[in-house]
Amino acid sequence: YDAKANRSGIANYTPARDRNSPDRLGLLGELRQGLTDDSLTLVYQPKLSMLDGSLLGVEALIRWNHPVRGAVAPDEFIPLAERSGIMPQLTERVITVALDQLVAWRESGLIVQVAVNVSVTDLAGTRLIDLVRSGLQARSLPAAQLQLEITERVVAQETAELNEALAAFSAMGVTVSLDDFGTGYSSLLRLQSLPVDEIKIDRAFVAGLVGTDGGPGIVQAVIELAHALGLPAIAEGVETEQEWNTLRALGCDGGQGWFVARPMTPDVAGAWLHERLASPRSTVSPITKNQ
Ligand code: C2E
Ligand code: MG
Ligand code: MG
Ligand code: MG
């Protein structure tokens, strides 16, 4: 920890910031354990077209139900998993659970696309490519039913390995969404040559949309940049009807957020999706407000 952080000479000790603190090492051990038991689960959040309200897919988000701490947020343990080298196992687990979910939904008559978040550490080598290919094959799932979300921060630095991985997924038919867009300082040249299929505008821009000077202008520019690259723009973290309508008016193609639905457990998500697909709506705004 940083003893210089406080001029009084008394350091602010935060276990969460100390890589080697007993707290952190304990958490890591428990996370390893979580890879083999049922404490790591996925919840699903729908993504809708802003054009006609149709369902574009669902995003899988990991949840860790810690026996003592309760729910631990991914922002707390994903960085830990990345640093400690267990990310490959975690991602393997996430992809396996997500693909099994697609099979279960297929059996109930539900065909949807699921988007899985992957980390930069997953994109080294061919492990993830092999895992995805064999996972889809083993379940007879079309590649189009899987999407990978990679954060823009990852792609800002160009590497041959990353380019190869993206090309391999593209050839396979697995689409890639550029997550947290606008936070990664990718050069425009880099973006132009990047084989991705969709851009997800970071929640921070959506949050600044209403009541912030320049908010709509920035968001509009981001949407137009996506379109200039030939890609649809999807807004994340849309919490209100006003945000939804503003984004829609700015030409945004799709949206996701509490206004539509919170991330839902598999059962709740299944029921939600069945209902949604049974009565497709061509209305402007989504109607379901739940939880
Ligand atoms: P992300 O991929 O950008 O996901 C969006 C985050 O915004 C999620 O947080 C989601 O629950 C939250 N969210 C959705 N709608 C709203 C809204 O209307 N308002 C607000 N305030 N928040 C909303 P979550 O689930 O805590 O995940 C945080 C991040 O952790 C994700 O950001 C993603 O980068 C990472 N993550 C989550 N699951 C996984 C995973 O399975 N693997 C990897 N590698 N990363 C994951
Ligand atoms: Mg995401
Ligand atoms: Mg995102
Ligand atoms: Mg994000």
mmCIF file of C-alpha atoms and ligand atoms in Angstrom:
data_model
loop_
_atom_site.group_PDB
_atom_site.id
_atom_site.type_symbol
_atom_site.label_atom_id
_atom_site.label_comp_id
_atom_site.label_asym_id
_atom_site.label_seq_id
_atom_site.Cartn_x
_atom_site.Cartn_y
_atom_site.Cartn_z
ATOM 1 C CA TYR A 1 0.000 0.000 0.000
ATOM 2 C CA ASP A 2 1.024 3.551 -0.487
ATOM 3 C CA ALA A 3 2.389 4.950 2.754
ATOM 4 C CA LYS A 4 2.925 8.320 1.135
ATOM 5 C CA ALA A 5 -0.711 8.671 0.306
ATOM 6 C CA ASN A 6 -1.463 10.533 3.475
ATOM 7 C CA ARG A 7 0.563 13.543 4.544
ATOM 8 C CA SER A 8 -0.149 12.960 8.180
ATOM 9 C CA GLY A 9 2.132 9.965 7.923
ATOM 10 C CA ILE A 10 -0.642 7.571 8.703
ATOM 11 C CA ALA A 11 -1.176 5.453 5.655
ATOM 12 C CA ASN A 12 -4.639 4.592 4.546
ATOM 13 C CA TYR A 13 -4.597 0.851 4.507
ATOM 14 C CA THR A 14 -7.199 -0.673 2.261
ATOM 15 C CA PRO A 15 -6.994 -4.443 1.994
ATOM 16 C CA ALA A 16 -8.772 -4.343 -1.338
ATOM 17 C CA ARG A 17 -5.908 -2.346 -2.819
ATOM 18 C CA ASP A 18 -3.145 -4.554 -1.472
ATOM 19 C CA ARG A 19 -2.373 -7.427 -3.795
ATOM 20 C CA ASN A 20 -0.848 -9.599 -1.119
ATOM 21 C CA SER A 21 -3.095 -8.860 1.793
ATOM 22 C CA PRO A 22 -4.488 -11.912 3.592
ATOM 23 C CA ASP A 23 -7.936 -10.649 2.652
ATOM 24 C CA ARG A 24 -7.104 -10.734 -1.013
ATOM 25 C CA LEU A 25 -5.351 -14.092 -0.876
ATOM 26 C CA GLY A 26 -8.337 -15.504 0.955
ATOM 27 C CA LEU A 27 -10.656 -14.160 -1.688
ATOM 28 C CA LEU A 28 -8.543 -15.713 -4.424
ATOM 29 C CA GLY A 29 -8.658 -19.118 -2.787
ATOM 30 C CA GLU A 30 -12.410 -18.842 -2.508
ATOM 31 C CA LEU A 31 -12.677 -17.722 -6.103
ATOM 32 C CA ARG A 32 -10.729 -20.816 -7.171
ATOM 33 C CA GLN A 33 -13.174 -22.849 -5.153
ATOM 34 C CA GLY A 34 -16.052 -21.003 -6.793
ATOM 35 C CA LEU A 35 -14.899 -22.261 -10.189
ATOM 36 C CA THR A 36 -15.848 -25.766 -9.209
ATOM 37 C CA ASP A 37 -18.966 -25.253 -7.112
ATOM 38 C CA ASP A 38 -22.194 -23.401 -7.804
ATOM 39 C CA SER A 39 -21.341 -20.037 -6.287
ATOM 40 C CA LEU A 40 -20.453 -18.472 -9.647
ATOM 41 C CA THR A 41 -23.550 -18.007 -11.780
ATOM 42 C CA LEU A 42 -24.677 -15.985 -14.760
ATOM 43 C CA VAL A 43 -27.497 -13.483 -15.001
ATOM 44 C CA TYR A 44 -28.876 -12.266 -18.315
ATOM 45 C CA GLN A 45 -29.828 -8.798 -19.487
ATOM 46 C CA PRO A 46 -31.764 -8.249 -22.721
ATOM 47 C CA LYS A 47 -30.631 -5.967 -25.518
ATOM 48 C CA LEU A 48 -33.368 -4.438 -27.667
ATOM 49 C CA SER A 49 -33.533 -2.720 -31.027
ATOM 50 C CA MET A 50 -34.403 0.967 -30.689
ATOM 51 C CA LEU A 51 -35.971 0.840 -34.114
ATOM 52 C CA ASP A 52 -38.802 -1.541 -33.344
ATOM 53 C CA GLY A 53 -38.243 -2.845 -29.831
ATOM 54 C CA SER A 54 -37.337 -6.310 -31.093
ATOM 55 C CA LEU A 55 -34.990 -8.525 -29.131
ATOM 56 C CA LEU A 56 -31.375 -8.452 -30.291
ATOM 57 C CA GLY A 57 -29.987 -10.799 -27.674
ATOM 58 C CA VAL A 58 -28.991 -11.073 -24.040
ATOM 59 C CA GLU A 59 -25.731 -10.289 -22.270
ATOM 60 C CA ALA A 60 -24.426 -12.783 -19.742
ATOM 61 C CA LEU A 61 -23.033 -11.167 -16.592
ATOM 62 C CA ILE A 62 -21.212 -13.119 -13.927
ATOM 63 C CA ARG A 63 -22.339 -13.148 -10.312
ATOM 64 C CA TRP A 64 -20.479 -14.506 -7.326
ATOM 65 C CA ASN A 65 -22.573 -15.464 -4.361
ATOM 66 C CA HIS A 66 -19.951 -15.627 -1.671
ATOM 67 C CA PRO A 67 -20.874 -17.819 1.312
ATOM 68 C CA VAL A 68 -19.976 -15.111 3.845
ATOM 69 C CA ARG A 69 -19.682 -11.812 1.999
ATOM 70 C CA GLY A 70 -22.823 -12.287 -0.013
ATOM 71 C CA ALA A 71 -22.872 -10.938 -3.549
ATOM 72 C CA VAL A 72 -19.418 -9.849 -4.737
ATOM 73 C CA ALA A 73 -19.466 -7.555 -7.784
ATOM 74 C CA PRO A 74 -17.547 -8.578 -10.921
ATOM 75 C CA ASP A 75 -15.601 -5.316 -10.802
ATOM 76 C CA GLU A 76 -14.108 -6.619 -7.550
ATOM 77 C CA PHE A 77 -13.108 -10.108 -8.562
ATOM 78 C CA ILE A 78 -12.529 -9.985 -12.339
ATOM 79 C CA PRO A 79 -9.369 -7.856 -11.900
ATOM 80 C CA LEU A 80 -8.219 -10.297 -9.213
ATOM 81 C CA ALA A 81 -8.811 -13.246 -11.525
ATOM 82 C CA GLU A 82 -6.898 -11.478 -14.285
ATOM 83 C CA ARG A 83 -3.876 -10.748 -12.117
ATOM 84 C CA SER A 84 -3.701 -14.181 -10.558
ATOM 85 C CA GLY A 85 -3.821 -16.121 -13.801
ATOM 86 C CA ILE A 86 -7.111 -17.928 -13.233
ATOM 87 C CA MET A 87 -8.942 -15.966 -15.924
ATOM 88 C CA PRO A 88 -8.754 -18.797 -18.475
ATOM 89 C CA GLN A 89 -10.594 -21.138 -16.109
ATOM 90 C CA LEU A 90 -13.125 -18.468 -15.215
ATOM 91 C CA THR A 91 -13.850 -17.676 -18.854
ATOM 92 C CA GLU A 92 -14.077 -21.360 -19.694
ATOM 93 C CA ARG A 93 -16.663 -21.714 -16.972
ATOM 94 C CA VAL A 94 -18.625 -18.674 -18.156
ATOM 95 C CA ILE A 95 -18.692 -19.847 -21.771
ATOM 96 C CA THR A 96 -19.675 -23.381 -20.779
ATOM 97 C CA VAL A 97 -22.535 -22.167 -18.595
ATOM 98 C CA ALA A 98 -23.720 -19.709 -21.258
ATOM 99 C CA LEU A 99 -23.687 -22.349 -24.014
ATOM 100 C CA ASP A 100 -25.489 -24.842 -21.768
ATOM 101 C CA GLN A 101 -28.078 -22.134 -21.159
ATOM 102 C CA LEU A 102 -28.559 -21.726 -24.906
ATOM 103 C CA VAL A 103 -29.225 -25.469 -25.150
ATOM 104 C CA ALA A 104 -31.722 -25.347 -22.271
ATOM 105 C CA TRP A 105 -33.487 -22.390 -23.865
ATOM 106 C CA ARG A 106 -33.486 -24.111 -27.253
ATOM 107 C CA GLU A 107 -35.215 -27.076 -25.659
ATOM 108 C CA SER A 108 -37.912 -24.727 -24.415
ATOM 109 C CA GLY A 109 -38.345 -23.252 -27.874
ATOM 110 C CA LEU A 110 -36.241 -20.158 -27.312
ATOM 111 C CA ILE A 111 -33.531 -19.155 -29.775
ATOM 112 C CA VAL A 112 -31.545 -16.109 -28.669
ATOM 113 C CA GLN A 113 -28.060 -14.751 -29.034
ATOM 114 C CA VAL A 114 -25.992 -14.559 -25.875
ATOM 115 C CA ALA A 115 -23.100 -12.124 -25.482
ATOM 116 C CA VAL A 116 -20.266 -13.127 -23.158
ATOM 117 C CA ASN A 117 -17.695 -10.696 -21.767
ATOM 118 C CA VAL A 118 -14.099 -11.766 -22.241
ATOM 119 C CA SER A 119 -10.875 -10.249 -20.941
ATOM 120 C CA VAL A 120 -7.717 -9.296 -22.720
ATOM 121 C CA THR A 121 -5.938 -12.181 -21.024
ATOM 122 C CA ASP A 122 -8.355 -14.556 -22.769
ATOM 123 C CA LEU A 123 -7.314 -13.421 -26.193
ATOM 124 C CA ALA A 124 -3.711 -14.575 -26.054
ATOM 125 C CA GLY A 125 -3.031 -17.788 -27.911
ATOM 126 C CA THR A 126 -5.713 -20.027 -29.390
ATOM 127 C CA ARG A 127 -7.256 -21.355 -26.180
ATOM 128 C CA LEU A 128 -10.408 -19.267 -26.347
ATOM 129 C CA ILE A 129 -10.832 -19.874 -30.071
ATOM 130 C CA ASP A 130 -10.586 -23.639 -29.552
ATOM 131 C CA LEU A 131 -12.918 -23.521 -26.574
ATOM 132 C CA VAL A 132 -15.576 -21.578 -28.462
ATOM 133 C CA ARG A 133 -15.331 -23.714 -31.574
ATOM 134 C CA SER A 134 -15.560 -27.037 -29.745
ATOM 135 C CA GLY A 135 -18.218 -25.724 -27.352
ATOM 136 C CA LEU A 136 -20.507 -24.700 -30.205
ATOM 137 C CA GLN A 137 -19.866 -27.904 -32.117
ATOM 138 C CA ALA A 138 -20.505 -30.189 -29.159
ATOM 139 C CA ARG A 139 -23.930 -28.597 -28.691
ATOM 140 C CA SER A 140 -24.793 -28.149 -32.372
ATOM 141 C CA LEU A 141 -25.201 -24.424 -31.810
ATOM 142 C CA PRO A 142 -24.811 -21.972 -34.683
ATOM 143 C CA ALA A 143 -21.930 -19.557 -34.191
ATOM 144 C CA ALA A 144 -24.332 -16.651 -34.678
ATOM 145 C CA GLN A 145 -25.889 -17.451 -31.312
ATOM 146 C CA LEU A 146 -22.705 -16.424 -29.536
ATOM 147 C CA GLN A 147 -21.232 -12.966 -29.314
ATOM 148 C CA LEU A 148 -18.086 -11.914 -27.485
ATOM 149 C CA GLU A 149 -17.783 -8.532 -25.798
ATOM 150 C CA ILE A 150 -14.309 -7.103 -25.504
ATOM 151 C CA THR A 151 -13.641 -3.796 -23.863
ATOM 152 C CA GLU A 152 -12.252 -1.021 -26.005
ATOM 153 C CA ARG A 153 -9.363 -0.591 -23.582
ATOM 154 C CA VAL A 154 -8.074 -3.954 -24.777
ATOM 155 C CA VAL A 155 -8.008 -3.161 -28.429
ATOM 156 C CA ALA A 156 -6.492 0.297 -28.148
ATOM 157 C CA GLN A 157 -3.087 -1.331 -28.243
ATOM 158 C CA GLU A 158 -2.739 -3.209 -31.457
ATOM 159 C CA THR A 159 -1.163 -6.629 -31.284
ATOM 160 C CA ALA A 160 -0.864 -9.254 -33.980
ATOM 161 C CA GLU A 161 -2.250 -11.831 -31.574
ATOM 162 C CA LEU A 162 -5.415 -9.867 -30.882
ATOM 163 C CA ASN A 163 -5.958 -9.212 -34.572
ATOM 164 C CA GLU A 164 -5.580 -12.922 -35.283
ATOM 165 C CA ALA A 165 -8.058 -13.851 -32.574
ATOM 166 C CA LEU A 166 -10.631 -11.365 -33.876
ATOM 167 C CA ALA A 167 -10.141 -12.625 -37.429
ATOM 168 C CA ALA A 168 -10.606 -16.217 -36.265
ATOM 169 C CA PHE A 169 -13.900 -15.426 -34.531
ATOM 170 C CA SER A 170 -15.088 -13.485 -37.538
ATOM 171 C CA ALA A 171 -14.293 -16.432 -39.834
ATOM 172 C CA MET A 172 -16.149 -18.742 -37.468
ATOM 173 C CA GLY A 173 -19.250 -16.541 -37.480
ATOM 174 C CA VAL A 174 -19.010 -15.465 -33.849
ATOM 175 C CA THR A 175 -19.652 -11.731 -33.695
ATOM 176 C CA VAL A 176 -17.668 -9.324 -31.545
ATOM 177 C CA SER A 177 -18.995 -6.288 -29.728
ATOM 178 C CA LEU A 178 -16.686 -3.462 -28.681
ATOM 179 C CA ASP A 179 -17.672 -2.818 -25.059
ATOM 180 C CA ASP A 180 -17.286 0.360 -22.995
ATOM 181 C CA PHE A 181 -16.758 2.322 -26.156
ATOM 182 C CA GLY A 182 -15.379 5.809 -25.680
ATOM 183 C CA THR A 183 -13.228 4.917 -22.675
ATOM 184 C CA GLY A 184 -10.292 3.297 -24.425
ATOM 185 C CA TYR A 185 -8.576 5.949 -26.508
ATOM 186 C CA SER A 186 -8.414 3.795 -29.635
ATOM 187 C CA SER A 187 -7.099 5.738 -32.583
ATOM 188 C CA LEU A 188 -9.532 6.231 -35.417
ATOM 189 C CA LEU A 189 -7.145 4.368 -37.700
ATOM 190 C CA ARG A 190 -7.142 1.431 -35.339
ATOM 191 C CA LEU A 191 -10.930 1.416 -35.181
ATOM 192 C CA GLN A 192 -11.188 1.520 -38.933
ATOM 193 C CA SER A 193 -9.154 -1.655 -39.309
ATOM 194 C CA LEU A 194 -10.730 -3.506 -36.389
ATOM 195 C CA PRO A 195 -12.868 -6.514 -37.312
ATOM 196 C CA VAL A 196 -15.739 -5.949 -34.877
ATOM 197 C CA ASP A 197 -19.487 -6.078 -35.527
ATOM 198 C CA GLU A 198 -21.003 -3.685 -33.028
ATOM 199 C CA ILE A 199 -20.161 -0.811 -30.738
ATOM 200 C CA LYS A 200 -21.472 -0.496 -27.191
ATOM 201 C CA ILE A 201 -21.482 3.042 -25.940
ATOM 202 C CA ASP A 202 -20.220 3.194 -22.383
ATOM 203 C CA ARG A 203 -22.746 3.814 -19.646
ATOM 204 C CA ALA A 204 -20.928 6.996 -18.593
ATOM 205 C CA PHE A 205 -22.023 8.700 -21.823
ATOM 206 C CA VAL A 206 -25.606 7.619 -21.306
ATOM 207 C CA ALA A 207 -25.524 8.888 -17.732
ATOM 208 C CA GLY A 208 -24.303 12.270 -18.996
ATOM 209 C CA LEU A 209 -26.922 12.475 -21.692
ATOM 210 C CA VAL A 210 -29.643 14.375 -19.905
ATOM 211 C CA GLY A 211 -28.862 17.580 -18.085
ATOM 212 C CA THR A 212 -25.174 17.754 -19.007
ATOM 213 C CA ASP A 213 -23.794 20.463 -21.292
ATOM 214 C CA GLY A 214 -22.546 18.804 -24.445
ATOM 215 C CA GLY A 215 -23.864 15.419 -23.338
ATOM 216 C CA PRO A 216 -26.136 14.774 -26.314
ATOM 217 C CA GLY A 217 -23.550 16.196 -28.719
ATOM 218 C CA ILE A 218 -20.885 13.754 -27.562
ATOM 219 C CA VAL A 219 -23.259 10.820 -27.694
ATOM 220 C CA GLN A 220 -24.422 11.823 -31.146
ATOM 221 C CA ALA A 221 -20.802 12.015 -32.305
ATOM 222 C CA VAL A 222 -20.127 8.531 -30.929
ATOM 223 C CA ILE A 223 -23.201 7.143 -32.688
ATOM 224 C CA GLU A 224 -22.155 8.802 -35.927
ATOM 225 C CA LEU A 225 -18.634 7.450 -35.555
ATOM 226 C CA ALA A 226 -20.044 3.935 -35.210
ATOM 227 C CA HIS A 227 -22.157 4.443 -38.301
ATOM 228 C CA ALA A 228 -19.214 5.867 -40.242
ATOM 229 C CA LEU A 229 -17.393 2.639 -39.381
ATOM 230 C CA GLY A 230 -20.401 0.734 -40.705
ATOM 231 C CA LEU A 231 -21.382 -0.566 -37.279
ATOM 232 C CA PRO A 232 -24.547 -0.405 -35.188
ATOM 233 C CA ALA A 233 -24.355 1.547 -31.919
ATOM 234 C CA ILE A 234 -25.854 0.008 -28.788
ATOM 235 C CA ALA A 235 -26.257 2.066 -25.628
ATOM 236 C CA GLU A 236 -25.681 0.404 -22.254
ATOM 237 C CA GLY A 237 -27.027 1.501 -18.905
ATOM 238 C CA VAL A 238 -30.235 3.112 -20.169
ATOM 239 C CA GLU A 239 -32.125 3.745 -16.951
ATOM 240 C CA THR A 240 -34.998 6.010 -17.943
ATOM 241 C CA GLU A 241 -37.553 6.447 -20.684
ATOM 242 C CA GLN A 242 -36.165 9.907 -21.347
ATOM 243 C CA GLU A 243 -32.698 8.479 -21.957
ATOM 244 C CA TRP A 244 -34.159 5.793 -24.209
ATOM 245 C CA ASN A 245 -36.102 8.292 -26.309
ATOM 246 C CA THR A 246 -33.211 10.737 -26.533
ATOM 247 C CA LEU A 247 -30.817 8.018 -27.695
ATOM 248 C CA ARG A 248 -33.351 6.803 -30.192
ATOM 249 C CA ALA A 249 -33.792 10.315 -31.565
ATOM 250 C CA LEU A 250 -30.001 10.592 -31.896
ATOM 251 C CA GLY A 251 -29.983 7.542 -34.160
ATOM 252 C CA CYS A 252 -28.839 4.935 -31.679
ATOM 253 C CA ASP A 253 -29.621 1.431 -32.932
ATOM 254 C CA GLY A 254 -30.152 -0.527 -29.752
ATOM 255 C CA GLY A 255 -30.170 -0.304 -26.006
ATOM 256 C CA GLN A 256 -29.792 -2.166 -22.789
ATOM 257 C CA GLY A 257 -30.418 -1.105 -19.239
ATOM 258 C CA TRP A 258 -32.662 -1.050 -16.234
ATOM 259 C CA PHE A 259 -35.337 0.779 -18.232
ATOM 260 C CA VAL A 260 -35.789 -2.409 -20.256
ATOM 261 C CA ALA A 261 -34.858 -4.985 -17.635
ATOM 262 C CA ARG A 262 -32.318 -5.677 -14.934
ATOM 263 C CA PRO A 263 -29.958 -8.595 -15.354
ATOM 264 C CA MET A 264 -32.113 -11.643 -14.495
ATOM 265 C CA THR A 265 -31.498 -15.149 -13.202
ATOM 266 C CA PRO A 266 -31.873 -17.871 -15.862
ATOM 267 C CA ASP A 267 -35.446 -18.766 -14.845
ATOM 268 C CA VAL A 268 -36.662 -15.180 -14.720
ATOM 269 C CA ALA A 269 -34.827 -14.355 -17.964
ATOM 270 C CA GLY A 270 -36.379 -17.398 -19.666
ATOM 271 C CA ALA A 271 -39.890 -16.325 -18.669
ATOM 272 C CA TRP A 272 -39.169 -12.734 -19.710
ATOM 273 C CA LEU A 273 -37.868 -13.830 -23.109
ATOM 274 C CA HIS A 274 -40.769 -16.193 -23.743
ATOM 275 C CA GLU A 275 -43.227 -13.432 -22.981
ATOM 276 C CA ARG A 276 -41.363 -10.921 -25.099
ATOM 277 C CA LEU A 277 -41.096 -13.220 -28.104
ATOM 278 C CA ALA A 278 -44.704 -14.400 -27.792
ATOM 279 C CA SER A 279 -45.971 -10.869 -28.223
ATOM 280 C CA PRO A 280 -43.433 -8.994 -30.329
ATOM 281 C CA ARG A 281 -43.913 -5.289 -30.090
ATOM 282 C CA SER A 282 -43.374 -2.697 -32.712
ATOM 283 C CA THR A 283 -43.753 0.117 -30.234
ATOM 284 C CA VAL A 284 -41.152 2.766 -29.652
ATOM 285 C CA SER A 285 -40.288 1.919 -26.118
ATOM 286 C CA PRO A 286 -40.012 -1.243 -24.126
ATOM 287 C CA ILE A 287 -42.764 -1.732 -21.627
ATOM 288 C CA THR A 288 -41.396 -4.103 -19.108
ATOM 289 C CA LYS A 289 -40.214 -2.603 -15.902
ATOM 290 C CA ASN A 290 -39.383 -5.212 -13.371
ATOM 291 C CA GLN A 291 -37.602 -5.758 -10.078
HETATM 292 P P1 C2E B 1 -20.130 -4.404 -18.844
HETATM 293 O O1 C2E B 1 -19.887 -5.581 -19.719
HETATM 294 O O2 C2E B 1 -19.957 -3.069 -19.462
HETATM 295 O O3 C2E B 1 -21.584 -4.608 -18.269
HETATM 296 C C1 C2E B 1 -22.476 -3.567 -17.980
HETATM 297 C C2 C2E B 1 -22.645 -3.355 -16.492
HETATM 298 O O4 C2E B 1 -23.666 -2.366 -16.274
HETATM 299 C C3 C2E B 1 -23.106 -4.578 -15.711
HETATM 300 O O5 C2E B 1 -22.507 -4.505 -14.430
HETATM 301 C C4 C2E B 1 -24.614 -4.371 -15.614
HETATM 302 O O6 C2E B 1 -25.205 -5.073 -14.526
HETATM 303 C C5 C2E B 1 -24.671 -2.892 -15.415
HETATM 304 N N1 C2E B 1 -25.937 -2.307 -15.835
HETATM 305 C C6 C2E B 1 -26.811 -2.752 -16.761
HETATM 306 N N2 C2E B 1 -27.840 -1.899 -16.929
HETATM 307 C C7 C2E B 1 -27.613 -0.865 -16.095
HETATM 308 C C8 C2E B 1 -28.326 0.360 -15.812
HETATM 309 O O7 C2E B 1 -29.365 0.680 -16.390
HETATM 310 N N3 C2E B 1 -27.765 1.191 -14.886
HETATM 311 C C9 C2E B 1 -26.608 0.877 -14.232
HETATM 312 N N4 C2E B 1 -26.142 1.740 -13.327
HETATM 313 N N5 C2E B 1 -25.909 -0.260 -14.472
HETATM 314 C C10 C2E B 1 -26.414 -1.118 -15.397
HETATM 315 P P2 C2E B 1 -21.912 -5.794 -13.709
HETATM 316 O O8 C2E B 1 -22.820 -6.956 -13.962
HETATM 317 O O9 C2E B 1 -21.583 -5.420 -12.315
HETATM 318 O O10 C2E B 1 -20.571 -6.057 -14.512
HETATM 319 C C11 C2E B 1 -19.512 -5.132 -14.476
HETATM 320 C C12 C2E B 1 -18.435 -5.469 -15.481
HETATM 321 O O11 C2E B 1 -17.795 -6.702 -15.129
HETATM 322 C C13 C2E B 1 -18.968 -5.697 -16.890
HETATM 323 O O12 C2E B 1 -19.169 -4.462 -17.547
HETATM 324 C C14 C2E B 1 -17.866 -6.534 -17.495
HETATM 325 O O13 C2E B 1 -16.808 -5.714 -17.942
HETATM 326 C C15 C2E B 1 -17.379 -7.342 -16.293
HETATM 327 N N6 C2E B 1 -17.981 -8.689 -16.358
HETATM 328 C C16 C2E B 1 -19.216 -9.108 -15.996
HETATM 329 N N7 C2E B 1 -19.380 -10.423 -16.212
HETATM 330 C C17 C2E B 1 -18.209 -10.862 -16.738
HETATM 331 C C18 C2E B 1 -17.731 -12.146 -17.198
HETATM 332 O O14 C2E B 1 -18.449 -13.169 -17.196
HETATM 333 N N8 C2E B 1 -16.447 -12.201 -17.669
HETATM 334 C C19 C2E B 1 -15.652 -11.080 -17.734
HETATM 335 N N9 C2E B 1 -14.393 -11.230 -18.212
HETATM 336 N N10 C2E B 1 -16.057 -9.879 -17.325
HETATM 337 C C20 C2E B 1 -17.327 -9.767 -16.832
HETATM 338 MG MG MG B 2 -20.362 -6.132 -21.540
HETATM 339 MG MG MG B 3 -20.521 -2.638 -21.379
HETATM 340 MG MG MG B 4 -19.114 -1.221 -18.962
#
